[in-house]
C-alpha positions as protocol buffer text, in pm:
chain_id: "A"
residue {
  index: 1
  type: PRO
  ca { x: 16956 y: 9664 z: 17444 }
}
residue {
  index: 2
  type: PRO
  ca { x: 16815 y: 10019 z: 17434 }
}
residue {
  index: 3
  type: PRO
  ca { x: 16628 y: 10108 z: 17112 }
}
residue {
  index: 4
  type: LYS
  ca { x: 16840 y: 10261 z: 16838 }
}
residue {
  index: 5
  type: LEU
  ca { x: 16769 y: 10618 z: 16774 }
}
residue {
  index: 6
  type: PRO
  ca { x: 16732 y: 10739 z: 16410 }
}
residue {
  index: 7
  type: GLU
  ca { x: 17025 y: 10928 z: 16277 }
}
residue {
  index: 8
  type: ALA
  ca { x: 16982 y: 11297 z: 16222 }
}
residue {
  index: 9
  type: GLN
  ca { x: 16934 y: 11397 z: 15874 }
}
residue {
  index: 10
  type: GLU
  ca { x: 17048 y: 11732 z: 15728 }
}
residue {
  index: 11
  type: PRO
  ca { x: 16750 y: 11946 z: 15590 }
}
residue {
  index: 12
  type: ASN
  ca { x: 16739 y: 11974 z: 15211 }
}
residue {
  index: 13
  type: ASN
  ca { x: 16723 y: 12285 z: 15013 }
}
residue {
  index: 14
  type: GLN
  ca { x: 16341 y: 12305 z: 14999 }
}
residue {
  index: 15
  type: GLU
  ca { x: 16316 y: 12271 z: 15372 }
}
residue {
  index: 16
  type: MET
  ca { x: 16580 y: 12541 z: 15428 }
}
residue {
  index: 17
  type: LEU
  ca { x: 16392 y: 12783 z: 15192 }
}
residue {
  index: 18
  type: ALA
  ca { x: 16061 y: 12732 z: 15376 }
}
residue {
  index: 19
  type: LEU
  ca { x: 16222 y: 12793 z: 15719 }
}
residue {
  index: 20
  type: SER
  ca { x: 16395 y: 13107 z: 15593 }
}
residue {
  index: 21
  type: SER
  ca { x: 16065 y: 13233 z: 15450 }
}
residue {
  index: 22
  type: THR
  ca { x: 15871 y: 13166 z: 15766 }
}
residue {
  index: 23
  type: ALA
  ca { x: 16138 y: 13335 z: 15980 }
}
residue {
  index: 24
  type: ALA
  ca { x: 16135 y: 13648 z: 15741 }
}
residue {
  index: 25
  type: LEU
  ca { x: 15757 y: 13677 z: 15769 }
}
residue {
  index: 26
  type: SER
  ca { x: 15763 y: 13635 z: 16150 }
}
residue {
  index: 27
  type: PHE
  ca { x: 15989 y: 13949 z: 16177 }
}
residue {
  index: 28
  type: ALA
  ca { x: 15782 y: 14157 z: 15928 }
}
residue {
  index: 29
  type: GLY
  ca { x: 15620 y: 14432 z: 16128 }
}
residue {
  index: 30
  type: PRO
  ca { x: 15273 y: 14591 z: 16068 }
}
residue {
  index: 31
  type: GLY
  ca { x: 15431 y: 14851 z: 15842 }
}
residue {
  index: 32
  type: LEU
  ca { x: 15532 y: 14600 z: 15583 }
}
residue {
  index: 33
  type: ALA
  ca { x: 15205 y: 14427 z: 15599 }
}
residue {
  index: 34
  type: GLY
  ca { x: 15028 y: 14746 z: 15536 }
}
residue {
  index: 35
  type: VAL
  ca { x: 15243 y: 14822 z: 15241 }
}
residue {
  index: 36
  type: SER
  ca { x: 15165 y: 14492 z: 15085 }
}
residue {
  index: 37
  type: SER
  ca { x: 14799 y: 14524 z: 15143 }
}
residue {
  index: 38
  type: ARG
  ca { x: 14797 y: 14869 z: 14983 }
}
residue {
  index: 39
  type: ALA
  ca { x: 14983 y: 14752 z: 14680 }
}
residue {
  index: 40
  type: GLY
  ca { x: 14738 y: 14477 z: 14635 }
}
residue {
  index: 41
  type: GLY
  ca { x: 14444 y: 14710 z: 14667 }
}
residue {
  index: 42
  type: ALA
  ca { x: 14589 y: 14954 z: 14419 }
}
residue {
  index: 43
  type: ALA
  ca { x: 14626 y: 14669 z: 14169 }
}
residue {
  index: 44
  type: MET
  ca { x: 14256 y: 14589 z: 14202 }
}
residue {
  index: 45
  type: VAL
  ca { x: 14133 y: 14937 z: 14126 }
}
residue {
  index: 46
  type: ALA
  ca { x: 13964 y: 14939 z: 13786 }
}
residue {
  index: 47
  type: LYS
  ca { x: 14059 y: 15209 z: 13536 }
}
residue {
  index: 48
  type: SER
  ca { x: 13816 y: 15428 z: 13341 }
}
residue {
  index: 49
  type: LYS
  ca { x: 13739 y: 15311 z: 12991 }
}
residue {
  index: 50
  type: ALA
  ca { x: 13723 y: 15671 z: 12871 }
}
residue {
  index: 51
  type: ILE
  ca { x: 14035 y: 15796 z: 13039 }
}
residue {
  index: 52
  type: PRO
  ca { x: 14259 y: 15493 z: 13106 }
}
residue {
  index: 53
  type: PHE
  ca { x: 14499 y: 15673 z: 13330 }
}
residue {
  index: 54
  type: LEU
  ca { x: 14230 y: 15762 z: 13576 }
}
residue {
  index: 55
  type: ASP
  ca { x: 14034 y: 15532 z: 13820 }
}
residue {
  index: 56
  type: ALA
  ca { x: 13686 y: 15436 z: 13710 }
}
residue {
  index: 57
  type: PRO
  ca { x: 13423 y: 15635 z: 13879 }
}
residue {
  index: 58
  type: PRO
  ca { x: 13246 y: 15401 z: 14130 }
}
residue {
  index: 59
  type: ALA
  ca { x: 12891 y: 15511 z: 14043 }
}
residue {
  index: 60
  type: LEU
  ca { x: 12938 y: 15445 z: 13663 }
}
residue {
  index: 61
  type: ASP
  ca { x: 12920 y: 15070 z: 13652 }
}
residue {
  index: 62
  type: GLY
  ca { x: 12802 y: 15045 z: 13282 }
}
residue {
  index: 63
  type: THR
  ca { x: 12450 y: 14958 z: 13345 }
}
residue {
  index: 64
  type: MET
  ca { x: 12304 y: 15281 z: 13221 }
}
residue {
  index: 65
  type: ALA
  ca { x: 12269 y: 15371 z: 12863 }
}
residue {
  index: 66
  type: GLY
  ca { x: 12541 y: 15601 z: 12733 }
}
residue {
  index: 67
  type: ASP
  ca { x: 12771 y: 15515 z: 13028 }
}
residue {
  index: 68
  type: LYS
  ca { x: 13123 y: 15546 z: 12886 }
}
residue {
  index: 69
  type: GLY
  ca { x: 13291 y: 15581 z: 13224 }
}
residue {
  index: 70
  type: PHE
  ca { x: 13363 y: 15952 z: 13154 }
}
residue {
  index: 71
  type: ASP
  ca { x: 13359 y: 16147 z: 13475 }
}
residue {
  index: 72
  type: PRO
  ca { x: 13702 y: 16304 z: 13541 }
}
residue {
  index: 73
  type: LEU
  ca { x: 13570 y: 16538 z: 13805 }
}
residue {
  index: 74
  type: LEU
  ca { x: 13373 y: 16247 z: 13992 }
}
residue {
  index: 75
  type: LEU
  ca { x: 13068 y: 16452 z: 13985 }
}
residue {
  index: 76
  type: SER
  ca { x: 12873 y: 16112 z: 14004 }
}
residue {
  index: 77
  type: ASN
  ca { x: 13009 y: 16081 z: 14357 }
}
residue {
  index: 78
  type: VAL
  ca { x: 12835 y: 16393 z: 14460 }
}
residue {
  index: 79
  type: VAL
  ca { x: 12516 y: 16418 z: 14254 }
}
residue {
  index: 80
  type: PRO
  ca { x: 12278 y: 16122 z: 14251 }
}
residue {
  index: 81
  type: ILE
  ca { x: 12328 y: 15950 z: 13926 }
}
residue {
  index: 82
  type: GLN
  ca { x: 11950 y: 15926 z: 13839 }
}
residue {
  index: 83
  type: TRP
  ca { x: 11896 y: 16301 z: 13913 }
}
residue {
  index: 84
  type: ALA
  ca { x: 12196 y: 16369 z: 13671 }
}
residue {
  index: 85
  type: ARG
  ca { x: 12048 y: 16137 z: 13410 }
}
residue {
  index: 86
  type: GLU
  ca { x: 11715 y: 16329 z: 13431 }
}
residue {
  index: 87
  type: ALA
  ca { x: 11889 y: 16664 z: 13376 }
}
residue {
  index: 88
  type: GLU
  ca { x: 12099 y: 16521 z: 13100 }
}
residue {
  index: 89
  type: LEU
  ca { x: 11811 y: 16363 z: 12906 }
}
residue {
  index: 90
  type: LYS
  ca { x: 11590 y: 16667 z: 12953 }
}
residue {
  index: 91
  type: HIS
  ca { x: 11853 y: 16901 z: 12795 }
}
residue {
  index: 92
  type: ALA
  ca { x: 11938 y: 16640 z: 12531 }
}
residue {
  index: 93
  type: ARG
  ca { x: 11571 y: 16622 z: 12410 }
}
residue {
  index: 94
  type: ILE
  ca { x: 11543 y: 17004 z: 12419 }
}
residue {
  index: 95
  type: CYS
  ca { x: 11850 y: 17055 z: 12212 }
}
residue {
  index: 96
  type: MET
  ca { x: 11752 y: 16787 z: 11957 }
}
residue {
  index: 97
  type: LEU
  ca { x: 11434 y: 16984 z: 11900 }
}
residue {
  index: 98
  type: ALA
  ca { x: 11620 y: 17317 z: 11919 }
}
residue {
  index: 99
  type: VAL
  ca { x: 11868 y: 17222 z: 11640 }
}
residue {
  index: 100
  type: VAL
  ca { x: 11584 y: 17130 z: 11411 }
}
residue {
  index: 101
  type: GLY
  ca { x: 11381 y: 17438 z: 11495 }
}
residue {
  index: 102
  type: TRP
  ca { x: 11665 y: 17682 z: 11466 }
}
residue {
  index: 103
  type: VAL
  ca { x: 11786 y: 17571 z: 11129 }
}
residue {
  index: 104
  type: THR
  ca { x: 11437 y: 17523 z: 10967 }
}
residue {
  index: 105
  type: VAL
  ca { x: 11338 y: 17877 z: 11062 }
}
residue {
  index: 106
  type: ASP
  ca { x: 11657 y: 18015 z: 10913 }
}
residue {
  index: 107
  type: LEU
  ca { x: 11580 y: 17813 z: 10596 }
}
residue {
  index: 108
  type: GLY
  ca { x: 11251 y: 17991 z: 10565 }
}
residue {
  index: 109
  type: PHE
  ca { x: 10993 y: 17793 z: 10768 }
}
residue {
  index: 110
  type: THR
  ca { x: 10760 y: 18008 z: 10961 }
}
residue {
  index: 111
  type: VAL
  ca { x: 10432 y: 17972 z: 11164 }
}
residue {
  index: 112
  type: PRO
  ca { x: 10135 y: 18198 z: 11184 }
}
residue {
  index: 113
  type: TYR
  ca { x: 10179 y: 18502 z: 11422 }
}
residue {
  index: 114
  type: ALA
  ca { x: 10556 y: 18428 z: 11451 }
}
residue {
  index: 115
  type: PRO
  ca { x: 10787 y: 18726 z: 11388 }
}
residue {
  index: 116
  type: GLN
  ca { x: 10952 y: 18709 z: 11038 }
}
residue {
  index: 117
  type: VAL
  ca { x: 11310 y: 18734 z: 11176 }
}
residue {
  index: 118
  type: SER
  ca { x: 11603 y: 18493 z: 11205 }
}
residue {
  index: 119
  type: SER
  ca { x: 11625 y: 18252 z: 11471 }
}
residue {
  index: 120
  type: LEU
  ca { x: 11901 y: 18462 z: 11642 }
}
residue {
  index: 121
  type: ALA
  ca { x: 11663 y: 18757 z: 11671 }
}
residue {
  index: 122
  type: ALA
  ca { x: 11350 y: 18556 z: 11736 }
}
residue {
  index: 123
  type: HIS
  ca { x: 11368 y: 18574 z: 12118 }
}
residue {
  index: 124
  type: ASP
  ca { x: 11384 y: 18951 z: 12141 }
}
residue {
  index: 125
  type: ALA
  ca { x: 11120 y: 18992 z: 11870 }
}
residue {
  index: 126
  type: ALA
  ca { x: 10887 y: 18741 z: 12036 }
}
residue {
  index: 127
  type: VAL
  ca { x: 10929 y: 18923 z: 12368 }
}
residue {
  index: 128
  type: ASP
  ca { x: 10856 y: 19267 z: 12214 }
}
residue {
  index: 129
  type: LYS
  ca { x: 10547 y: 19151 z: 12036 }
}
residue {
  index: 130
  type: GLY
  ca { x: 10420 y: 18948 z: 12334 }
}
residue {
  index: 131
  type: VAL
  ca { x: 10381 y: 18618 z: 12164 }
}
residue {
  index: 132
  type: PHE
  ca { x: 10661 y: 18469 z: 12372 }
}
residue {
  index: 133
  type: LEU
  ca { x: 10411 y: 18438 z: 12655 }
}
residue {
  index: 134
  type: GLY
  ca { x: 10216 y: 18186 z: 12459 }
}
residue {
  index: 135
  type: LEU
  ca { x: 10515 y: 17966 z: 12465 }
}
residue {
  index: 136
  type: LEU
  ca { x: 10639 y: 18040 z: 12815 }
}
residue {
  index: 137
  type: ILE
  ca { x: 10313 y: 17937 z: 12989 }
}
residue {
  index: 138
  type: PRO
  ca { x: 10286 y: 17572 z: 12840 }
}
residue {
  index: 139
  type: ILE
  ca { x: 10658 y: 17515 z: 12911 }
}
residue {
  index: 140
  type: ALA
  ca { x: 10624 y: 17629 z: 13273 }
}
residue {
  index: 141
  type: LEU
  ca { x: 10312 y: 17415 z: 13322 }
}
residue {
  index: 142
  type: VAL
  ca { x: 10499 y: 17114 z: 13188 }
}
residue {
  index: 143
  type: GLU
  ca { x: 10804 y: 17190 z: 13416 }
}
residue {
  index: 144
  type: VAL
  ca { x: 10575 y: 17233 z: 13731 }
}
residue {
  index: 145
  type: LEU
  ca { x: 10343 y: 16941 z: 13675 }
}
residue {
  index: 146
  type: ALA
  ca { x: 10594 y: 16694 z: 13538 }
}
residue {
  index: 147
  type: GLY
  ca { x: 10956 y: 16793 z: 13574 }
}
residue {
  index: 148
  type: ILE
  ca { x: 10960 y: 16897 z: 13942 }
}
residue {
  index: 149
  type: PRO
  ca { x: 10750 y: 16596 z: 14072 }
}
residue {
  index: 150
  type: LYS
  ca { x: 10985 y: 16357 z: 13873 }
}
residue {
  index: 151
  type: CYS
  ca { x: 11294 y: 16505 z: 14046 }
}
residue {
  index: 152
  type: PHE
  ca { x: 11124 y: 16460 z: 14393 }
}
residue {
  index: 153
  type: GLN
  ca { x: 11031 y: 16101 z: 14288 }
}
residue {
  index: 154
  type: ILE
  ca { x: 11397 y: 16017 z: 14190 }
}
residue {
  index: 155
  type: MET
  ca { x: 11544 y: 16166 z: 14509 }
}
residue {
  index: 156
  type: ASN
  ca { x: 11293 y: 16003 z: 14757 }
}
residue {
  index: 157
  type: GLU
  ca { x: 11167 y: 15672 z: 14606 }
}
residue {
  index: 158
  type: PRO
  ca { x: 11413 y: 15388 z: 14574 }
}
residue {
  index: 159
  type: ASP
  ca { x: 11194 y: 15204 z: 14315 }
}
residue {
  index: 160
  type: ALA
  ca { x: 11125 y: 15517 z: 14111 }
}
residue {
  index: 161
  type: SER
  ca { x: 11136 y: 15505 z: 13730 }
}
residue {
  index: 162
  type: PRO
  ca { x: 11477 y: 15595 z: 13587 }
}
residue {
  index: 163
  type: GLY
  ca { x: 11554 y: 15951 z: 13494 }
}
residue {
  index: 164
  type: GLY
  ca { x: 11385 y: 16067 z: 13180 }
}
residue {
  index: 165
  type: ASP
  ca { x: 11119 y: 15793 z: 13198 }
}
residue {
  index: 166
  type: TYR
  ca { x: 10778 y: 15958 z: 13183 }
}
residue {
  index: 167
  type: LYS
  ca { x: 10601 y: 15659 z: 13060 }
}
residue {
  index: 168
  type: PHE
  ca { x: 10528 y: 15846 z: 12734 }
}
residue {
  index: 169
  type: ASP
  ca { x: 10616 y: 15624 z: 12442 }
}
residue {
  index: 170
  type: PRO
  ca { x: 10306 y: 15591 z: 12222 }
}
residue {
  index: 171
  type: LEU
  ca { x: 10499 y: 15427 z: 11927 }
}
residue {
  index: 172
  type: GLY
  ca { x: 10691 y: 15182 z: 12160 }
}
residue {
  index: 173
  type: ILE
  ca { x: 11032 y: 15252 z: 12019 }
}
residue {
  index: 174
  type: GLY
  ca { x: 11214 y: 15354 z: 12336 }
}
residue {
  index: 175
  type: ALA
  ca { x: 11199 y: 15037 z: 12538 }
}
residue {
  index: 176
  type: SER
  ca { x: 11513 y: 14874 z: 12391 }
}
residue {
  index: 177
  type: ALA
  ca { x: 11852 y: 14927 z: 12516 }
}
residue {
  index: 178
  type: GLU
  ca { x: 11970 y: 15003 z: 12163 }
}
residue {
  index: 179
  type: MET
  ca { x: 11725 y: 15297 z: 12119 }
}
residue {
  index: 180
  type: GLN
  ca { x: 11802 y: 15432 z: 12471 }
}
residue {
  index: 181
  type: GLU
  ca { x: 12166 y: 15429 z: 12363 }
}
residue {
  index: 182
  type: LYS
  ca { x: 12095 y: 15613 z: 12047 }
}
residue {
  index: 183
  type: GLU
  ca { x: 11882 y: 15875 z: 12221 }
}
residue {
  index: 184
  type: ILE
  ca { x: 12146 y: 15979 z: 12471 }
}
residue {
  index: 185
  type: SER
  ca { x: 12426 y: 15959 z: 12215 }
}
residue {
  index: 186
  type: ASN
  ca { x: 12227 y: 16188 z: 11965 }
}
residue {
  index: 187
  type: GLY
  ca { x: 12116 y: 16410 z: 12257 }
}
residue {
  index: 188
  type: ARG
  ca { x: 12478 y: 16484 z: 12358 }
}
residue {
  index: 189
  type: LEU
  ca { x: 12567 y: 16553 z: 12001 }
}
residue {
  index: 190
  type: ALA
  ca { x: 12275 y: 16794 z: 11976 }
}
residue {
  index: 191
  type: MET
  ca { x: 12375 y: 16978 z: 12297 }
}
residue {
  index: 192
  type: LEU
  ca { x: 12722 y: 17039 z: 12144 }
}
residue {
  index: 193
  type: ALA
  ca { x: 12578 y: 17125 z: 11797 }
}
residue {
  index: 194
  type: PHE
  ca { x: 12320 y: 17378 z: 11939 }
}
residue {
  index: 195
  type: SER
  ca { x: 12591 y: 17546 z: 12129 }
}
residue {
  index: 196
  type: GLY
  ca { x: 12809 y: 17576 z: 11813 }
}
residue {
  index: 197
  type: ILE
  ca { x: 12510 y: 17688 z: 11599 }
}
residue {
  index: 198
  type: VAL
  ca { x: 12417 y: 17976 z: 11829 }
}
residue {
  index: 199
  type: THR
  ca { x: 12780 y: 18093 z: 11860 }
}
residue {
  index: 200
  type: GLN
  ca { x: 12834 y: 18088 z: 11490 }
}
residue {
  index: 201
  type: ALA
  ca { x: 12509 y: 18266 z: 11426 }
}
residue {
  index: 202
  type: ALA
  ca { x: 12594 y: 18534 z: 11673 }
}
residue {
  index: 203
  type: LEU
  ca { x: 12951 y: 18581 z: 11534 }
}
residue {
  index: 204
  type: THR
  ca { x: 12861 y: 18583 z: 11170 }
}
residue {
  index: 205
  type: GLN
  ca { x: 12518 y: 18743 z: 11191 }
}
residue {
  index: 206
  type: GLY
  ca { x: 12435 y: 18530 z: 10887 }
}
residue {
  index: 207
  type: PRO
  ca { x: 12185 y: 18263 z: 10793 }
}
residue {
  index: 208
  type: PHE
  ca { x: 12250 y: 17880 z: 10764 }
}
residue {
  index: 209
  type: PRO
  ca { x: 12523 y: 17747 z: 10743 }
}
residue {
  index: 210
  type: TYR
  ca { x: 12630 y: 18023 z: 10976 }
}
residue {
  index: 211
  type: THR
  ca { x: 12965 y: 18096 z: 10807 }
}
residue {
  index: 212
  type: TYR
  ca { x: 13102 y: 18428 z: 10682 }
}
residue {
  index: 213
  type: ASN
  ca { x: 13094 y: 18322 z: 10323 }
}
residue {
  index: 214
  type: GLY
  ca { x: 12812 y: 18079 z: 10321 }
}
residue {
  index: 215
  type: VAL
  ca { x: 12863 y: 17730 z: 10172 }
}
residue {
  index: 216
  type: GLU
  ca { x: 13209 y: 17832 z: 10037 }
}
residue {
  index: 217
  type: ASP
  ca { x: 13355 y: 17807 z: 10376 }
}
residue {
  index: 218
  type: LEU
  ca { x: 13223 y: 17448 z: 10420 }
}
residue {
  index: 219
  type: VAL
  ca { x: 13312 y: 17329 z: 10067 }
}
residue {
  index: 220
  type: PRO
  ca { x: 13634 y: 17500 z: 9947 }
}
residue {
  index: 221
  type: PRO
  ca { x: 13596 y: 17383 z: 9585 }
}
residue {
  index: 222
  type: MET
  ca { x: 13271 y: 17586 z: 9561 }
}
residue {
  index: 223
  type: GLN
  ca { x: 13491 y: 17894 z: 9553 }
}
residue {
  index: 224
  type: SER
  ca { x: 13660 y: 17780 z: 9235 }
}
residue {
  index: 225
  type: VAL
  ca { x: 13336 y: 17691 z: 9071 }
}
residue {
  index: 226
  type: GLN
  ca { x: 13167 y: 18023 z: 9163 }
}
residue {
  index: 227
  type: GLY
  ca { x: 13478 y: 18205 z: 9039 }
}
residue {
  index: 228
  type: ALA
  ca { x: 13463 y: 18021 z: 8705 }
}
residue {
  index: 229
  type: LEU
  ca { x: 13091 y: 18096 z: 8674 }
}
residue {
  index: 230
  type: SER
  ca { x: 13146 y: 18462 z: 8744 }
}
residue {
  index: 231
  type: ILE
  ca { x: 13401 y: 18482 z: 8467 }
}
residue {
  index: 232
  type: LEU
  ca { x: 13159 y: 18322 z: 8229 }
}
């Protein structure tokens, strides 16, 4: 007798679901595939830690000291990151010195041959007396002999030292990541502080603390104390 054929079985629910999914995918055109790939790519884009609603700048990967992921204009995509760090550290260091120098002069500290004027008027007074040339020449020499070659090194040598690293650390305190973070953080604060100090000094034409009424504007209770003392 001929062999008995197996009876046909109806597919179960899982098999029907698998068949329908395969059929749907087979009819999906390239447009739907592109939409799904773009949606997956958008989900993979990291967000900035500083501005969470913006995408993270690709060049800011968190490896540099002071990297907070803040670059809303994406300048790090245009300007080489080490060149930008060189410029930032240079201005940060200058402003840290400038804040101290500006305030100490207005508190009464002077050096020989320096004009006896406020910090705000020191530039014009130094130019008029000719002593400014003694400061301009050494600064220009440092810039020409160290600053410009450092920029060329950063731009042309892949294994160049990081921006701001001039191998000058006689006390050995700048090698750690913690100290580098503190330097750039305080430098950024000093850049903002120096801008505010100069602006206030120009507006008030007064000495430290560069307010219209001195310490009274910074500590309101001082007004009551001075008023009471004047009555006595």
